Coordinates of C-alpha atoms in Angstrom, one line a residue:
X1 CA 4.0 -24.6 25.3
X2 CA 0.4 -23.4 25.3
X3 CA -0.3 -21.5 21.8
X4 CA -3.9 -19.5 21.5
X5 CA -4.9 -17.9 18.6
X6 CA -6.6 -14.5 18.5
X7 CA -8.8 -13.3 15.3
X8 CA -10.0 -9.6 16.1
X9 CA -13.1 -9.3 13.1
X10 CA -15.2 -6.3 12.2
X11 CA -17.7 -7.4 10.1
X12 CA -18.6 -3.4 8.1
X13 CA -15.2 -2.5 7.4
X14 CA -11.8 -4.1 6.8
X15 CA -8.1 -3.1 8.2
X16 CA -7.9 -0.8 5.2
X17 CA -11.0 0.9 4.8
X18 CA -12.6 -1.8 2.2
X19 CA -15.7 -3.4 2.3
X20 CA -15.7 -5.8 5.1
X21 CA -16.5 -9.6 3.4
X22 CA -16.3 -11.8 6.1
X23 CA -19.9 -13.1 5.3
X24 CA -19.9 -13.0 1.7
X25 CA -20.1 -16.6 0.4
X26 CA -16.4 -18.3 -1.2
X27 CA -17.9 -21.3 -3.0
X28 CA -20.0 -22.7 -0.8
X29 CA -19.0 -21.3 2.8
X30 CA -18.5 -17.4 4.4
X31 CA -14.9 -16.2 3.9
X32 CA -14.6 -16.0 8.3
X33 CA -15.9 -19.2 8.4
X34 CA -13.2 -21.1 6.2
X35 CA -10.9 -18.7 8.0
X36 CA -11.7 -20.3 11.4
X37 CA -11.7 -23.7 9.9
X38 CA -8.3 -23.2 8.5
X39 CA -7.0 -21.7 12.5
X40 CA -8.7 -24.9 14.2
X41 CA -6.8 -27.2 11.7
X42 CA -3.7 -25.9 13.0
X43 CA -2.3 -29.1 16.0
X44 CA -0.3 -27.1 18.0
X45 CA -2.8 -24.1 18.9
X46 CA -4.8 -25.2 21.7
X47 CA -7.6 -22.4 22.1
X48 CA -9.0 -20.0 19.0
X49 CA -10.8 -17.0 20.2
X50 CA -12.7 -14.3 17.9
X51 CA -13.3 -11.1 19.4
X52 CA -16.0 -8.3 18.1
X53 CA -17.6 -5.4 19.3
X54 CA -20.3 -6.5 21.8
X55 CA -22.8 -4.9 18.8
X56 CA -21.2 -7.9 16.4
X57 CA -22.0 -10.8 19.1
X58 CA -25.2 -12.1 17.5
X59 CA -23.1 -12.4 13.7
X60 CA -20.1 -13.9 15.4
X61 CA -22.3 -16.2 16.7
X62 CA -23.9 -17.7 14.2
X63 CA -20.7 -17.4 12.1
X64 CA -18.9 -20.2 14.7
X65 CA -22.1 -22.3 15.0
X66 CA -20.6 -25.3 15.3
X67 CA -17.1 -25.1 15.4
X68 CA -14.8 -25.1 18.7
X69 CA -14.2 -21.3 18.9
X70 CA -14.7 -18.6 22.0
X71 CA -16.5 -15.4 21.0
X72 CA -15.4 -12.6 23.1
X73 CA -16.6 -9.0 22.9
X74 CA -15.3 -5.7 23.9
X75 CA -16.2 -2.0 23.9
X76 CA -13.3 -0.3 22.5
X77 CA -12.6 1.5 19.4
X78 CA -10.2 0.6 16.8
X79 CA -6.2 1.0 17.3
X80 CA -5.3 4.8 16.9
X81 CA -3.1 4.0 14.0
X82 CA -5.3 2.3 11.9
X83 CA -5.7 4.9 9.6
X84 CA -1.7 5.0 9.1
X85 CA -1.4 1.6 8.4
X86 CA -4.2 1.6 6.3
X87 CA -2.6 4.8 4.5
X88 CA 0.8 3.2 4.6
X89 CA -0.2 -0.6 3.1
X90 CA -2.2 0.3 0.3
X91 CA 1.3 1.0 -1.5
X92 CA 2.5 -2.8 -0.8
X93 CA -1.2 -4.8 -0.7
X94 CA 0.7 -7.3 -2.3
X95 CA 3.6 -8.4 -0.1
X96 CA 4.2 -8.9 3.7
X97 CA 6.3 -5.8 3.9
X98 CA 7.6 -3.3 2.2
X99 CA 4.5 -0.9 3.0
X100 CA 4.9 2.8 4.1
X101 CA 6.4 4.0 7.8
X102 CA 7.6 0.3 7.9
X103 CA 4.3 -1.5 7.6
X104 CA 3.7 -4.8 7.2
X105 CA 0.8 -7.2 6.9
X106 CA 0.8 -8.2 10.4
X107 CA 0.3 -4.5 11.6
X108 CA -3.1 -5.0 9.6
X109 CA -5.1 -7.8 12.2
X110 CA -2.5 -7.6 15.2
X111 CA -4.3 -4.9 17.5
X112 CA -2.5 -5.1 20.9
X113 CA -5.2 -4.2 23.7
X114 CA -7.4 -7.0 21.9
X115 CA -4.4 -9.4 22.2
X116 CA -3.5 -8.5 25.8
X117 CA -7.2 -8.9 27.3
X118 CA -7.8 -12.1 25.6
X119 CA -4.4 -13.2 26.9
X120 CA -5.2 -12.5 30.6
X121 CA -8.6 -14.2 30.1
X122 CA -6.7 -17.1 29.0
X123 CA -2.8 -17.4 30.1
X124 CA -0.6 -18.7 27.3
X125 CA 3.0 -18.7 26.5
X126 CA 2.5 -18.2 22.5
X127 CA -0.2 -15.9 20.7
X128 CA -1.1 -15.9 17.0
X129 CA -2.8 -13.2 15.6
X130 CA -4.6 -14.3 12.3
X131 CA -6.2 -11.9 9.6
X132 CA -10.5 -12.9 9.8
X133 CA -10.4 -13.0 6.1
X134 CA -7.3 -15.3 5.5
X135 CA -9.3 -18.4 3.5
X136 CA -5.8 -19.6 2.5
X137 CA -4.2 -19.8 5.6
X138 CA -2.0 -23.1 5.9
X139 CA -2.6 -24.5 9.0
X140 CA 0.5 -26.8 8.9
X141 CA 2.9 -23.9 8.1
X142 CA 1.3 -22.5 11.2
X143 CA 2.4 -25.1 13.4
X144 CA 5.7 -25.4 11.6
X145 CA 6.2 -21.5 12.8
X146 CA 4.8 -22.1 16.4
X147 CA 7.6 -24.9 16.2
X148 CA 10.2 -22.8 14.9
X149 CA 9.3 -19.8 17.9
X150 CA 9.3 -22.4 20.8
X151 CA 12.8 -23.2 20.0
X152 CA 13.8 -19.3 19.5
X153 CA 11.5 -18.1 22.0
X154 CA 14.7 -17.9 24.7
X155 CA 15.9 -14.9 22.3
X156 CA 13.2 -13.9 20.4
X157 CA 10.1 -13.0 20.6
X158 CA 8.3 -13.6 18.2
X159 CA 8.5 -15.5 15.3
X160 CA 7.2 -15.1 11.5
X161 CA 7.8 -16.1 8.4
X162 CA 7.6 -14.5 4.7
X163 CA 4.9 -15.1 2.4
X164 CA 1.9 -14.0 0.3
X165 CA -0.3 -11.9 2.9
X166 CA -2.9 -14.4 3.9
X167 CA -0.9 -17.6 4.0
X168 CA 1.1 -17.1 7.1
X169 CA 0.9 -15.5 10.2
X170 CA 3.1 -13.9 13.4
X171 CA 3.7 -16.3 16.6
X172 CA 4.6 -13.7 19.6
X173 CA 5.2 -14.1 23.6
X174 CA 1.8 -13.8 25.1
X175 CA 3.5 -10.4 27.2
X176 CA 4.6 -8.9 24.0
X177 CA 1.6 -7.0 22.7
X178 CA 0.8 -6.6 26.3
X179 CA 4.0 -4.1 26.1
X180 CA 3.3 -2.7 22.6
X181 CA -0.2 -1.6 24.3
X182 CA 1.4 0.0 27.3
X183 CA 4.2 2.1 25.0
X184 CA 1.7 2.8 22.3
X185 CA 3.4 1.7 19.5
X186 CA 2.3 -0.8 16.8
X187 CA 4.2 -3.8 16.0
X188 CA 6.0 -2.1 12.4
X189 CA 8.0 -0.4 15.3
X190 CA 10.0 -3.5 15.8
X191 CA 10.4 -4.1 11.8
X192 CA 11.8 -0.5 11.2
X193 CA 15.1 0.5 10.6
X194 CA 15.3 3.8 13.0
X195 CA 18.5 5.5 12.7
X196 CA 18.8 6.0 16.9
X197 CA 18.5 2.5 17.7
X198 CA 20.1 0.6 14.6
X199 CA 20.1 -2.9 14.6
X200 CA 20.0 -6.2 12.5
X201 CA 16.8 -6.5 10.6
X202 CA 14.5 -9.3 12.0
X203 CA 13.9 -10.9 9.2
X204 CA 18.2 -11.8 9.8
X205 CA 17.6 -12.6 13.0
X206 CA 16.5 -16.2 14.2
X207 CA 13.0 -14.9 14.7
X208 CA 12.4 -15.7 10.4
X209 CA 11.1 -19.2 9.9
X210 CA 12.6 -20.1 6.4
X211 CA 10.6 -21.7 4.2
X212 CA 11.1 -22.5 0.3
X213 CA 12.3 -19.8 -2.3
X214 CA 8.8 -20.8 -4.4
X215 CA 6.5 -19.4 -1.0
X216 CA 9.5 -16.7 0.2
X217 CA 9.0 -15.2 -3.9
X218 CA 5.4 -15.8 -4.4
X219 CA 3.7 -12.1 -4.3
X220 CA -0.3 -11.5 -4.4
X221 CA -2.8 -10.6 -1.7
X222 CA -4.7 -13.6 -0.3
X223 CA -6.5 -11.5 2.1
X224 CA -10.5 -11.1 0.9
X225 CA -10.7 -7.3 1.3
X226 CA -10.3 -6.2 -2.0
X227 CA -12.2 -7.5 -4.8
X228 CA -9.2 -8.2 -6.9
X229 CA -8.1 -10.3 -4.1
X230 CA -11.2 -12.3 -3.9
X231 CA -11.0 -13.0 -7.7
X232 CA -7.6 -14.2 -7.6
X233 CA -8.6 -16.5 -4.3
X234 CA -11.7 -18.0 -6.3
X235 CA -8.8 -18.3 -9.4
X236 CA -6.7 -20.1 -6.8
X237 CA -9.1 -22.6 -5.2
X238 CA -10.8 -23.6 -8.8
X239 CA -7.3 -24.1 -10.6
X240 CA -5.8 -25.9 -7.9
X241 CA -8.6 -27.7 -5.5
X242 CA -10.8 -29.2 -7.7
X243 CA -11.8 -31.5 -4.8
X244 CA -12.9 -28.6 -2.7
X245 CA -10.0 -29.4 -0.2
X246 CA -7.7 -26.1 0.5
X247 CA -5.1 -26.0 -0.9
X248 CA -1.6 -25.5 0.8
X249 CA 1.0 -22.3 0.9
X250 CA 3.1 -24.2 -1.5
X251 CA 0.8 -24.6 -4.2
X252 CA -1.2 -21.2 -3.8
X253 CA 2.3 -19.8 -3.7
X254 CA 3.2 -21.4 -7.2
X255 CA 0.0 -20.5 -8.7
X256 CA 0.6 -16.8 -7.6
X257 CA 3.8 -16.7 -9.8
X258 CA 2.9 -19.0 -12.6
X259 CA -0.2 -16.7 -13.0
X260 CA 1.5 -13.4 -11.8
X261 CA 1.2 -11.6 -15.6
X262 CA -2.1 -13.0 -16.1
X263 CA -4.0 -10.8 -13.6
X264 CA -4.5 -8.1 -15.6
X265 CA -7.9 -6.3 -14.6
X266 CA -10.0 -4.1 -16.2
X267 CA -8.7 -1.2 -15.1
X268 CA -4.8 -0.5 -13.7
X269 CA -4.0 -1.2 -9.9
X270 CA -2.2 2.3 -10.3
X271 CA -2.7 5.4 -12.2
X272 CA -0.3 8.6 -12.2
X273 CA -2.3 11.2 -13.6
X274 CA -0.4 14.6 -14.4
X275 CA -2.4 17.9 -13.9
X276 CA -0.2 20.3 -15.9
X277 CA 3.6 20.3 -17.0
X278 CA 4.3 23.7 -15.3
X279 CA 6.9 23.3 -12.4
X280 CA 8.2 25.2 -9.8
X281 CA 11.9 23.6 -10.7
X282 CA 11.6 23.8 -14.7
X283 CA 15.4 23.9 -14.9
X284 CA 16.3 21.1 -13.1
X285 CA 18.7 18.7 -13.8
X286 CA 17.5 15.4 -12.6
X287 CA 14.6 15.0 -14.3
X288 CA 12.8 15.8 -17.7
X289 CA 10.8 19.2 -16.4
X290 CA 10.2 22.5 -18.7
X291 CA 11.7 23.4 -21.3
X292 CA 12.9 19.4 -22.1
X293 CA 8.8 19.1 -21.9
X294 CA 6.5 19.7 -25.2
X295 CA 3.9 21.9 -22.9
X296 CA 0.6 20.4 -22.9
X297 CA -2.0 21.9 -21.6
X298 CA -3.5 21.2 -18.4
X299 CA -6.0 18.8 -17.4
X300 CA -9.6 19.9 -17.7
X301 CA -11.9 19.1 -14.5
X302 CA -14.1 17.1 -16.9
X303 CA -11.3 15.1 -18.3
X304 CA -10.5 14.6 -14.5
X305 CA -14.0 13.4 -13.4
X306 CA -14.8 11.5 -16.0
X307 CA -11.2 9.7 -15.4
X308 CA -11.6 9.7 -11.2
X309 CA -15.8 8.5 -11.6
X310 CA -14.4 5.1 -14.4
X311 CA -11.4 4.6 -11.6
X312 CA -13.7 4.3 -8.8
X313 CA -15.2 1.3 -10.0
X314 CA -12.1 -0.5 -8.9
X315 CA -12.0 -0.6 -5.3
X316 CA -8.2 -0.9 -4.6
X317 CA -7.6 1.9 -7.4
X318 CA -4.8 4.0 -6.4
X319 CA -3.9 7.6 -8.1
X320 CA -0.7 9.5 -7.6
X321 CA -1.0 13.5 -8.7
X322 CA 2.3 13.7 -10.6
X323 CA 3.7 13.5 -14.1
X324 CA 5.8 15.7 -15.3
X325 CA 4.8 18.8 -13.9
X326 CA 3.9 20.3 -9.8
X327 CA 0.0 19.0 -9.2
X328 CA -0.1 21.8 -7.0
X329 CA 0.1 24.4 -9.9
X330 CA -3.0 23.1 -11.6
X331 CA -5.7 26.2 -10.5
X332 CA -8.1 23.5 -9.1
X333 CA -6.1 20.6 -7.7
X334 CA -7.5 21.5 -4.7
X335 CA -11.0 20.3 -5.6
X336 CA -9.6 17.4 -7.5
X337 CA -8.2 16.0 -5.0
X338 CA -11.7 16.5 -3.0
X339 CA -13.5 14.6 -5.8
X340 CA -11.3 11.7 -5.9
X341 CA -12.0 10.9 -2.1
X342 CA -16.0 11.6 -2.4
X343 CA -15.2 9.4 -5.4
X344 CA -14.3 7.0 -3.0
X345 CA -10.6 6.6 -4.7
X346 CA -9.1 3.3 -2.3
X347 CA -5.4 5.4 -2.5
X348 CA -4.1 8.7 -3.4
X349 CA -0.4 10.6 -3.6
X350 CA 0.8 13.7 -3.9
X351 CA 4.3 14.2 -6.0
X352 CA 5.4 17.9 -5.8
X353 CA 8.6 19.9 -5.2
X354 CA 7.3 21.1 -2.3
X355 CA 7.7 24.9 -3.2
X356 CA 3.6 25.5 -3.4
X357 CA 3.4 23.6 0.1
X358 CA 2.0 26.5 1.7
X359 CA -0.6 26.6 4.5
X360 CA -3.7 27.0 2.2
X361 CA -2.1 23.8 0.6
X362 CA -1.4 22.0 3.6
X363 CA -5.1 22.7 4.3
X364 CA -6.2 21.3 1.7
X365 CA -4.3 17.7 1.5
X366 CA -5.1 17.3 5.3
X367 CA -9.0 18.3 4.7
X368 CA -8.8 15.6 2.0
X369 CA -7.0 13.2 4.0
X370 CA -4.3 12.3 1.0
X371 CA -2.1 8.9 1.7
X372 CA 0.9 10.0 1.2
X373 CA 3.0 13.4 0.4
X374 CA 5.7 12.6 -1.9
X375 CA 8.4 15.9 -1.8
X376 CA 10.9 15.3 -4.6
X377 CA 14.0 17.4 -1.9
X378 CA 16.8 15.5 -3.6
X379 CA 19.5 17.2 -1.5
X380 CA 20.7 17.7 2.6
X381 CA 21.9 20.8 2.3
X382 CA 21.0 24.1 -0.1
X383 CA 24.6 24.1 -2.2
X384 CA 23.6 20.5 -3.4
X385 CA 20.1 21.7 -4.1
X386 CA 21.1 24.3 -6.0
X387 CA 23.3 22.5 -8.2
X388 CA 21.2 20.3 -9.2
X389 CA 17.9 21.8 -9.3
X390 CA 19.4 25.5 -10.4
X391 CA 17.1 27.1 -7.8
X392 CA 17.3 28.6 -4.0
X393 CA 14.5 26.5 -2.9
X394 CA 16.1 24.0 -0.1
X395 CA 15.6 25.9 2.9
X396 CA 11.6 26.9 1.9
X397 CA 11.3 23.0 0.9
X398 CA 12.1 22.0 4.3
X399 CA 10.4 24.5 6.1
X400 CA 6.8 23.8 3.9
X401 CA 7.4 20.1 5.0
X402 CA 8.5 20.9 9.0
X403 CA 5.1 22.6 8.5
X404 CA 3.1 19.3 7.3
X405 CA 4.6 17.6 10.1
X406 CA 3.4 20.1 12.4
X407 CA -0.8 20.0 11.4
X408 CA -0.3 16.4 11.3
X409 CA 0.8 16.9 14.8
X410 CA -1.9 19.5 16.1
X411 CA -4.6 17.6 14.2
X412 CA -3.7 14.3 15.6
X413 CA -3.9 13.0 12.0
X414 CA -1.4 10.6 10.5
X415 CA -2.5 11.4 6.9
X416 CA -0.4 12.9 4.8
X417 CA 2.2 10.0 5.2
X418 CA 5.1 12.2 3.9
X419 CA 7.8 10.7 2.0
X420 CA 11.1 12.7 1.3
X421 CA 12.8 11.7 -2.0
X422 CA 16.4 11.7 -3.5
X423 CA 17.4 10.9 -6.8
X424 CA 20.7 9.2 -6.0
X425 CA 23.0 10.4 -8.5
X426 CA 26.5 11.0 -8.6
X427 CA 25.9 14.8 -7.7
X428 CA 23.4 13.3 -4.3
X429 CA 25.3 10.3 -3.2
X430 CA 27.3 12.1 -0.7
X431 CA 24.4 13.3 0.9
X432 CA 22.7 10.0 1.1
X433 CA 22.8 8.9 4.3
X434 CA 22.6 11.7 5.8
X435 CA 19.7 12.8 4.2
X436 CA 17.8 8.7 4.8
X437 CA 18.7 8.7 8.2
X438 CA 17.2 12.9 9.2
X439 CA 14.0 11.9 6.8
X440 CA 13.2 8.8 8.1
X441 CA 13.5 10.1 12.2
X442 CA 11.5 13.2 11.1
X443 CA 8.5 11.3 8.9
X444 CA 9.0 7.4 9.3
X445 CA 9.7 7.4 5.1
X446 CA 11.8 7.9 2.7
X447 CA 12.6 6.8 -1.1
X448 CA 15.8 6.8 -2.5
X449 CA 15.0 6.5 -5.9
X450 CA 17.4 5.5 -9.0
X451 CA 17.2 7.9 -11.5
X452 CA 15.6 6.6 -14.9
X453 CA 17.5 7.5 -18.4
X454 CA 14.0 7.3 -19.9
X455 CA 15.1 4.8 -22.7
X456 CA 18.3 6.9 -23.6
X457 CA 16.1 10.3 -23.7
X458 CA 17.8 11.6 -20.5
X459 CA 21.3 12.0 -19.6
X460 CA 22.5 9.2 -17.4
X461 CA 22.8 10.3 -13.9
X462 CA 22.7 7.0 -11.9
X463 CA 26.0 5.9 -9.7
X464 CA 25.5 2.7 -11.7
X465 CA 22.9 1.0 -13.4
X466 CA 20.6 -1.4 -11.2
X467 CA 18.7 -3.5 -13.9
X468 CA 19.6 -7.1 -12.8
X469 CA 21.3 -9.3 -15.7
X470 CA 18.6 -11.1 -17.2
X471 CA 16.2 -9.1 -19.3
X472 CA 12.7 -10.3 -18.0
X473 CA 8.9 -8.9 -18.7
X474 CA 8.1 -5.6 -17.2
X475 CA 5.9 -5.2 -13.8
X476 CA 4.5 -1.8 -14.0
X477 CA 2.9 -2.6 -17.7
X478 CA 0.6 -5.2 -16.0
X479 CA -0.4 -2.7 -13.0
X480 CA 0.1 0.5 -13.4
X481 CA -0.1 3.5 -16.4
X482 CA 0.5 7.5 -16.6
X483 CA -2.0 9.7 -17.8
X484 CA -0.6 13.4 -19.7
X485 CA -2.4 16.3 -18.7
X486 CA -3.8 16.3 -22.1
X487 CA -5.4 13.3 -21.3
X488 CA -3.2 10.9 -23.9
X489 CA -2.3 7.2 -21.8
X490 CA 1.5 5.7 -22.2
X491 CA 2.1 2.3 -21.7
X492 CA 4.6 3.7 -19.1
X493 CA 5.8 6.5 -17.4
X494 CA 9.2 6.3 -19.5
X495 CA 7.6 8.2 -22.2
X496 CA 7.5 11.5 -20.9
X497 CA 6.7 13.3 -24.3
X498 CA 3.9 11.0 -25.2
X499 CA 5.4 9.7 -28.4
X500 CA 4.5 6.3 -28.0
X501 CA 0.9 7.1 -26.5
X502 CA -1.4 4.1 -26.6
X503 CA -4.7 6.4 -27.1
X504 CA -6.2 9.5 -25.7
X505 CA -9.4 9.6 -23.2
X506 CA -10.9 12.7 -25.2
X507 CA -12.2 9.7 -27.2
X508 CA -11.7 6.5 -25.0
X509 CA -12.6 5.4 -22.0
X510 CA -9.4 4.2 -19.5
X511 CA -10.1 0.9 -19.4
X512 CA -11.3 0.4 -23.4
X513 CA -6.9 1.8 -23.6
X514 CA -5.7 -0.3 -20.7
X515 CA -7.3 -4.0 -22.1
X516 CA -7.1 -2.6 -26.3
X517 CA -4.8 -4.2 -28.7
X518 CA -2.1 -1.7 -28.5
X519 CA -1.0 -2.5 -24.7
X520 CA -2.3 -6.2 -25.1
X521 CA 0.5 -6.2 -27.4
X522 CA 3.5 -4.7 -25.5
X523 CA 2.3 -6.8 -23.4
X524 CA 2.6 -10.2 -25.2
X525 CA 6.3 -8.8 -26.5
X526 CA 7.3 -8.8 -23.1
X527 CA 5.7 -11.9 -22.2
X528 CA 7.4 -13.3 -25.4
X529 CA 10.9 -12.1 -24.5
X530 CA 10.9 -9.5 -27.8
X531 CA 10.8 -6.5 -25.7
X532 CA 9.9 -4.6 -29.0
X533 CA 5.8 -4.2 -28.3
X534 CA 6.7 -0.5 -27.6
X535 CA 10.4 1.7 -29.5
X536 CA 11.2 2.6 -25.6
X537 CA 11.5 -0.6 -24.4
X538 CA 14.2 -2.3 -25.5
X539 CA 16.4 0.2 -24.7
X540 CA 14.5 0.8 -21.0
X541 CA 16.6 0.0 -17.8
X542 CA 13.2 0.4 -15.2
X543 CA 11.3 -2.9 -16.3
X544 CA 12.6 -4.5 -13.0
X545 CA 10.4 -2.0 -10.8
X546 CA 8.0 -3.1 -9.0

C-alpha cells in the first residue's frame, strides 16, 4: 500500500488565526523543520510533500534544505470554513474533539482541494494529513495507524486514533478528500452526530486505532500555535529528552497528565466576565437571576478595558459575556464587544436569553465577528418555557435566533456559531431530545447542560447528580475564573453572590488575583485532597467540569 503524506503550511498565520511559528527556533531547530523530520521518520510513508502558496516557495525551500521532501505550490485561498473551525476549536484547543459544530483537530491541517491535487500528482492508496507545527509527532504511532487502516481500509476509510493534538494524525483513502472537495463539506461532517442520518460514532467503529489509556487520557495541545502550547512543548522536550532525541506519544502523553495542574499561567485560559445582573428572565427558576442576586452595579467601560487590554497579552485568552445577568442589557455591550476584538481577544462568547437578540443586536455580534452565541432556550415548546422561566418569551427566543441564522446566511459568515442550551432538569427532560436533535439540524450545536446547585445555594433541579465517585481536584480553578460586574474575581463561577471573592480589580490587576495567595491556596487544597481552600467547595458537585 502506497502511503504519502501531505503538510499544507502557511507560514503568517495558523489554522486558528494565531501567529504562524513555523520558523521560530524550538531548541536548536525551526518548529516545520522538526515537524518534517518527525513525518520522514515515519517507515511506512513513502513520499512527504509540503505545499504553500506559490508567494511561500523561497521559505519552503530553504525550510527542507536537505531533507527528502517535495515542495509544491498552489494559487488558491484558504478552505471556506476555516473561519468556523477556527471559531469552533478555540473552545476544545486541548483535545482531539469535542470542539464546536463537531470539530476536531484534524479539520484544523486537513484542507481537501490541497489533498486531492497533490494526490493526482502523485497516485496513492493512503494519505496522511499532518499539522506543519506538530514537533511531537510520533512517527512510529504513525505507522502503527497506517497499519491499523490497511487492514480496515476494505470498510473504512480512514483511520485515526485519539490523542493529544499534535501526537497523531488521520490516515484516509487517497479518493476521500477528493469527495469531501466535490460536496463541500469538511471532514467534522463525518465525526458529527446529525439527527437525519444517525449512525454509530467512528470512534466505535473499526476506523479507531486503540492505543493505551495513558495516550487515549492525556489532554494538552502539542500543536505550536499558541504560546502556551510552545511553553508546554519546550516543558516537555527539557523534562523528558535530555539527550535531545524526541520523545515518543507515550512519554509526552504521561508528562501531560503528571504535569496537568501545574500549567497554571499568568493569566486564566478563560474568563467569564458579567456586564450587569439585570435580566430579561429575573424570575426564572433554573438559575440564580434577580431577585436571588444582591444587584451590583454594572461594569464600567474602564473597568472593562483595562480588564480586555491585561487579557490580550495572552494570546489564546478566551472571554464569554455572561455572569449572572443578559450582556446585552449592559448600555454599551455593543462597543465592548468591539474593543475586545481590536484588542485582539483569541475567543469570545455571548450568553444571553435571547430576548434583546434584535436586529440592531444581531448587527452588532456579526460586525464583531463573535465565536459563538450561547442562547440559554431551555425548553421545545412555550408551556415548558413558561414554567420554568415564568415568562412568554419562547416563541420571540426562537424567532431572534431563526433571525441569526438567517444574516449568517445572507452574509455568508459562519460567525456567530450559535449554541442552543437546556438545563436538563426534571421539568426539561421530556423535551430533551427533541429539543438536541431540531438545535443541532438548525445550528450544528447544542449544550445540554446539568444544572449546578451552587454548593447547596440553589434548589436541586438535576435528574440526578453527575459528579463521578471519587472526589478529585477541580479543572476550571486551574483555567478559567468569573469576573462580577463590580469587578470582584471568584475563584469559580459557583459563587454567584461573591461571598468568597478572591480580590477586586478596582485595586488589582487580573493576573496579580489569578497567581496571589488566596487562589494559590484553593488551589493547593485541592491538590492536597482537603477541598477546604474555598467554604463552597466541599460541598460543590461541578469540580469534574472540564
Amino acid at each position: 500500500m502506497k502511503t504519502i503524506a501531505v503538510i499544507e503550511a502557511d507560514f503568517a498565520r495558523g489554522a486558528l488565526g494565531t501567529r504562524a511559528r513555523l520558523h521560530d527556533d524550538l531548541l536548536g531547530e525551526t518548529v516545520l523543520r522538526r515537524t518534517l523530520k518527525r513525518v520522514l521518520a515515519a517507515k511506512r510513508i513513502d513520499r512527504v510533500h509540503l505545499v504553500v502558496h506559490h508567494r511561500e516557495k523561497p521559505q519552503a525551500d530553504a525550510a527542507v534544505a536537505g531533507l527528502d521532501v517535495v515542495v509544491q505550490t498552489h494559487d488558491a485561498g484558504s478552505v471556506p470554513w476555516r473561519e468556523m473551525v477556527a471559531s469552533g476549536r478555540k473552545w476544545s484547543l486541548d483535545a482531539w474533539r469535542g470542539g464546536l459544530v463537531g470539530t476536531t483537530v484534524f479539520d484544523e491541517s486537513l484542507n481537501p482541494w490541497v489533498i486531492d491535487a497533490v494526490c493526482r500528482t502523485d497516485p496513492a492508496d493512503a494519505v496522511v494529513a499532518v499539522p506543519p507545527a506538530a514537533p511531537l509527532l510520533d512517527p512510529d504511532l504513525l505507522d502503527r495507524l497506517i497499519g491499523h487502516y490497511e487492514q480496515v481500509r476494505a470498510d473504512m476509510r480512514l483511520a485515526f486514533t485519539q490523542t493529544a493534538p499534535g501526537l497523531s494524525a488521520i490516515v484516509c483513502q487517497a479518493a476521500l478528500p477528493g469527495e469531501l472537495a466535490k460536496a463541500n463539506q469538511p471532514f467534522c461532517r463525518l465525526m458529527a452526530y446529525r439527527p437525519d442520518e444517525p449512525r454509530k460514532d467512528l470512534s466505535n467503529q473499526s476506523a479507531y486505532y486503540a492505543v493505551p489509556a495513558e495516550i487515549s487520557h492525556a489532554i494538552g495541545r502539542c500543536i505550536t500555535d499558541t504560546q502556551c502550547a510552545v511553553d508546554r512543548i519546550t516543558r516537555v522536550f527539557r523534562d523528558t529528552a535530555p539527550d535531545g532525541q524526541t520523545p515518543d506519544a507515550a512519554a509526552v502523553s504521561r508528562w501531560l497528565i503528571d504535569h496537568r495542574y501545574e500549567q497554571v499561567g499568568a493569566l486564566p485560559e478563560e474568563v467569564e466576565i458579567e456586564l450587569t445582573t439585570e435580566d430579561s428572565l429575573p424570575n426564572t427558576t433554573l438559575r440564580p437571576r434577580g431577585p436571588a442576586i444582591a444587584r451590583r452595579e454594572t461594569m464600567s467601560m474602564d473597568m472593562y478595558k483595562r480588564l480586555i487590554d491585561e487579557l490580550a497579552g495572552r494570546d489564546d485568552a478566551r472571554i464569554i459575556l455572561g455572569g449572572f445577568g443578559d450582556p446585552l442589557l449592559h448600555p454599551e455591550w455593543p462597543a465592548m464587544i468591539a474593543h475586545a476584538r481590536q484588542a485582539g481577544i483569541f475567543g469570545m462568547a455571548v450568553r444571553t436569553s435571547g430576548v434583546k437578540l434584535d436586529a440592531q443586536a444581531i448587527d452588532a455580534l456579526m460586525t464583531s465577528r463573535i465565536d459563538v452565541l450561547n442562547v440559554l432556550v431551555d425548553a421545545m415548546t412555550p408551556a415548558t418555557y413558561r414554567a420554568v422561566h415564568k415568562a412568554d418569551c419562547h416563541q420571540q427566543v426562537v424567532a431572534n435566533i431563526e433571525a441569526v441564522c438567517a444574516a449568517n446566511h445572507q452574509r455568508q459568515q459562519p460567525q456567530p456559531l450559535v449554541v442552543c442550551e437546556m438545563a436538563k432538569t426534571r421539568a426539561t427532560i421530556g423535551e430533551m431530545e427533541q429539543f438536541f436533535d431540531h438545535w443541532i439540524a438548525k445550528t450544528g450545536s447544542v449544550y445540554i447542560a446539568g444544572p449546578s446547585h451552587y454548593a447547596r445555594q440553589w434548589p436541586e433541579l438535576a435528574v440526578m447528580s453527575m459528579a463521578p465517585p471519587a472526589r478529585a481536584a477541580c479543572h476550571r480553578i486551574f483555567s478559567r475564573t468569573l469576573v462580577l460586574a463590580d469587578g470582584r474575581v471568584t475563584a469559580c463561577d459557583q459563587d454567584y453572590k461573591g461571598s468568597h471573592a478572591i480580590g477586586s480589580l478596582t485595586d488589582s490587576t487580573l493576573s496579580s488575583l489569578w497567581t496571589g495567595p488566596a487562589m494559590t491556596a484553593v488551589r493547593r487544597s485541592h491538590l492536597d485532597g482537603r477541598f477546604d481552600g474555598m467554604p463552597l467547595c466541599p460541598m460543590c458537585e461541578e469540580w469534574n467540569r472540564p
